Amino acid sequence: MAPVERESMEVDVLFVGAGPATLASALHLMNTVKARGVEPPTVLVIEKGASVGDHMLSGAVMNPRAIAELVPDFAQQGFPTEYVCDDASFWMYTRKLAVRSPFTPPNFQKKGYHVVSLSNVAKWLAEKCEAAGIEIYPGFAGDKLLIDGNRVVGVRIGDMGVGRDGKPKSNYQPGMDIFAKVTVLGEGVRGSLSKQLIDRFDLHGMNPQVYETGIKEIWRVKPENHKPGRVIHGALFPDFLKQFNGMWLYDMKDHLVSFGFVTMLDSKNPNNDPHRDAQGFKNTPFMRKLLDGGELVRYGAKAIPMGGLYAQPKLYVDGAMLVGDSAGMCNAFKLAGIHMAIKTGIMAAETIVDAIEAKDFSSVTLGGYAERYRKSWAYEEHREARNFHGSVDVSPLFAMGLNIPLMMITKGRGLIDPIRYEAGHKHMKKLSELPENDRTPPAVQFDGKITFSKEHLVQFSGTQHEVDQPSHLVVADTDLCRDVCSVEYGNPCEKFCPAAVYEMVPDNENPGKKKLFIHHENCVHCKTCDIADPYQVITWTPPEGGEGPDYTRM
Ligand SMILES: Cc1cc2nc3c(=O)[nH]c(=O)nc-3n(C[C@H](O)[C@H](O)[C@H](O)COP(=O)(O)OP(=O)(O)OC[C@H]3O[C@@H](n4cnc5c(N)ncnc54)[C@H](O)[C@@H]3O)c2cc1C
Ligand code: SF4
């Protein structure tokens, strides 16, 4: 396309993504300038979803510590708590039995935590932000970082109205450039701009970031199966000894339950399939009894960063900061990231006010954020979990049987500190390296009542994308998929994507071979493909602003 004229605008502080990290940060920024008597800055939050909360997916049982720091009377101010947990338990399941553990491991002791819909929490925070004078632009997807020398100066929004052939359509609208003194990236897990920032400025942590993918379903269950205040975590035996997957179950209002299953993305097996794992788990008698006579309400998926402290990137550069999951702040040991996201947002906000006062948005002042983090309870919490993923990487048995208990006694140290490991996709073995009976995916029957195919479930994600646009899943070399990956790994994208986006279809130009077809319109923005592809040739980029899932109530 010929060079285009873009509109531009300038703000003092730009937040990318309207998640708990950025919304908390924006709100705290306004509260702090008021408290310190500083001239209020112009603040803009951009969000790729059609409205705030649409792309929020979480469990979620939330540690209230950070929200209480942000809004001390949050309960009185109508915070959207579903229930407060009064019964936290850990269960061990087999395909026939469900056994409640006589004690709940410390990482799953969630009594007093708030069960929430993160989508509703984001909406609640957004209302407070708007009341404080913060502008929020939903439907604005940040596409590129604007960098001047070694300084981040803003973000370019993605173009609208480009056809599948890459040519402008009649509704073509070039994305505007938004310039800011400081840009705060809170895009959540595997943020596309955050990835650019971390690579461009080499901000990588000591260990690579690693991930799991959570499948979430909301069901309306029979009243007798609904137990307000219940919070369950658990694992399927003996499978978890091979791969450290797990489940959750939280009750919500209106006889809804939030069920989720979390699958590690560092599997040796290219047939690893989070959707299949979740459906398989629903075949246990415990789940069948719970869901029998119930109704599926919503489906979705999202990756979770689980590397912890040693995988966290440097948090700032000249003109930019990373908050929440974009900075790997989720505590995967506790499956808890909302309080960390809010807390990092708070610390980033206080640092931005320092920068406004000093009129210096370079890393000299923004580095105060990392200082604050190192002195915070959030850092302490991460230190105590710092070798969690490393332990699991050695083996689930080593983790559960020895190192995690040792970590709890030694405040996170365990037997070895730090445990180093490789990126998850490097674990994947070629089919020829696997034992014969692991080479084909285990069959799961979908009964259409409790267990469902990806194609069926994706309709419950509410996702929508214009078909006539370039695929936002950019595959650098599709010949590799056809000629090499099909033989070496059996095209794992068909398995790990929980929304049936990738399909190998007959290649008429190469009889006997299959080529990649991308159903980009199904994408639920979980980021699994960007993470798990063994050749790292898939890049997730934001589609047109306003597209993607509708995670109302998730
Ligand atoms: C399956 C699952 C279960 C979980 N369970 C729990 C739990 O029970 N308790 C708990 O405390 N934590 C839980 N977590 C973790 C928690 O949800 C995250 O740590 C938290 O949501 C991180 O907040 P964030 O603001 O950093 O990012 P997010 O909540 O992911 O928000 C990021 C926002 O940025 C937007 N965005 C991304 N890129 C762009 C872009 N380029 N331009 C514009 N907008 C963009 C996204 O659309 C999204 O709205 C869970 C996570 C998952 C995935
Ligand atoms: S295409 Fe990628 S990001 Fe989209 S649903 Fe599939 S795995 Fe997730």
mmCIF file of C-alpha atoms and ligand atoms in Angstrom, residues 472-473 496-499 501-502 522-530 540, ligand 2:
data_model
loop_
_atom_site.group_PDB
_atom_site.id
_atom_site.type_symbol
_atom_site.label_atom_id
_atom_site.label_comp_id
_atom_site.label_asym_id
_atom_site.label_seq_id
_atom_site.Cartn_x
_atom_site.Cartn_y
_atom_site.Cartn_z
ATOM 1 C CA HIS A 472 -4.316 -11.712 12.223
ATOM 2 C CA LEU A 473 -2.584 -15.058 12.765
ATOM 3 C CA PHE A 496 -3.428 -26.897 20.795
ATOM 4 C CA CYS A 497 -5.749 -24.217 19.410
ATOM 5 C CA PRO A 498 -8.937 -24.410 21.506
ATOM 6 C CA ALA A 499 -11.072 -22.711 18.853
ATOM 7 C CA VAL A 501 -8.707 -22.001 13.926
ATOM 8 C CA TYR A 502 -6.027 -24.110 12.254
ATOM 9 C CA ASN A 522 -12.927 -18.306 15.254
ATOM 10 C CA CYS A 523 -9.977 -16.940 17.235
ATOM 11 C CA VAL A 524 -10.662 -16.332 20.938
ATOM 12 C CA HIS A 525 -7.406 -14.386 21.493
ATOM 13 C CA CYS A 526 -5.974 -16.949 23.916
ATOM 14 C CA LYS A 527 -2.415 -16.567 22.447
ATOM 15 C CA THR A 528 -1.690 -20.313 22.700
ATOM 16 C CA CYS A 529 -0.489 -20.582 19.079
ATOM 17 C CA ASP A 530 1.985 -17.712 19.473
ATOM 18 C CA TRP A 540 -0.560 -13.399 16.942
HETATM 19 S S1 SF4 B 2 -5.650 -18.969 16.773
HETATM 20 FE FE1 SF4 B 2 -4.190 -18.853 18.454
HETATM 21 S S2 SF4 B 2 -4.916 -17.194 19.752
HETATM 22 FE FE2 SF4 B 2 -6.602 -17.723 18.382
HETATM 23 S S3 SF4 B 2 -7.818 -19.211 19.545
HETATM 24 FE FE3 SF4 B 2 -6.367 -20.425 18.329
HETATM 25 S S4 SF4 B 2 -4.577 -20.725 19.635
HETATM 26 FE FE4 SF4 B 2 -5.841 -19.083 20.562
#
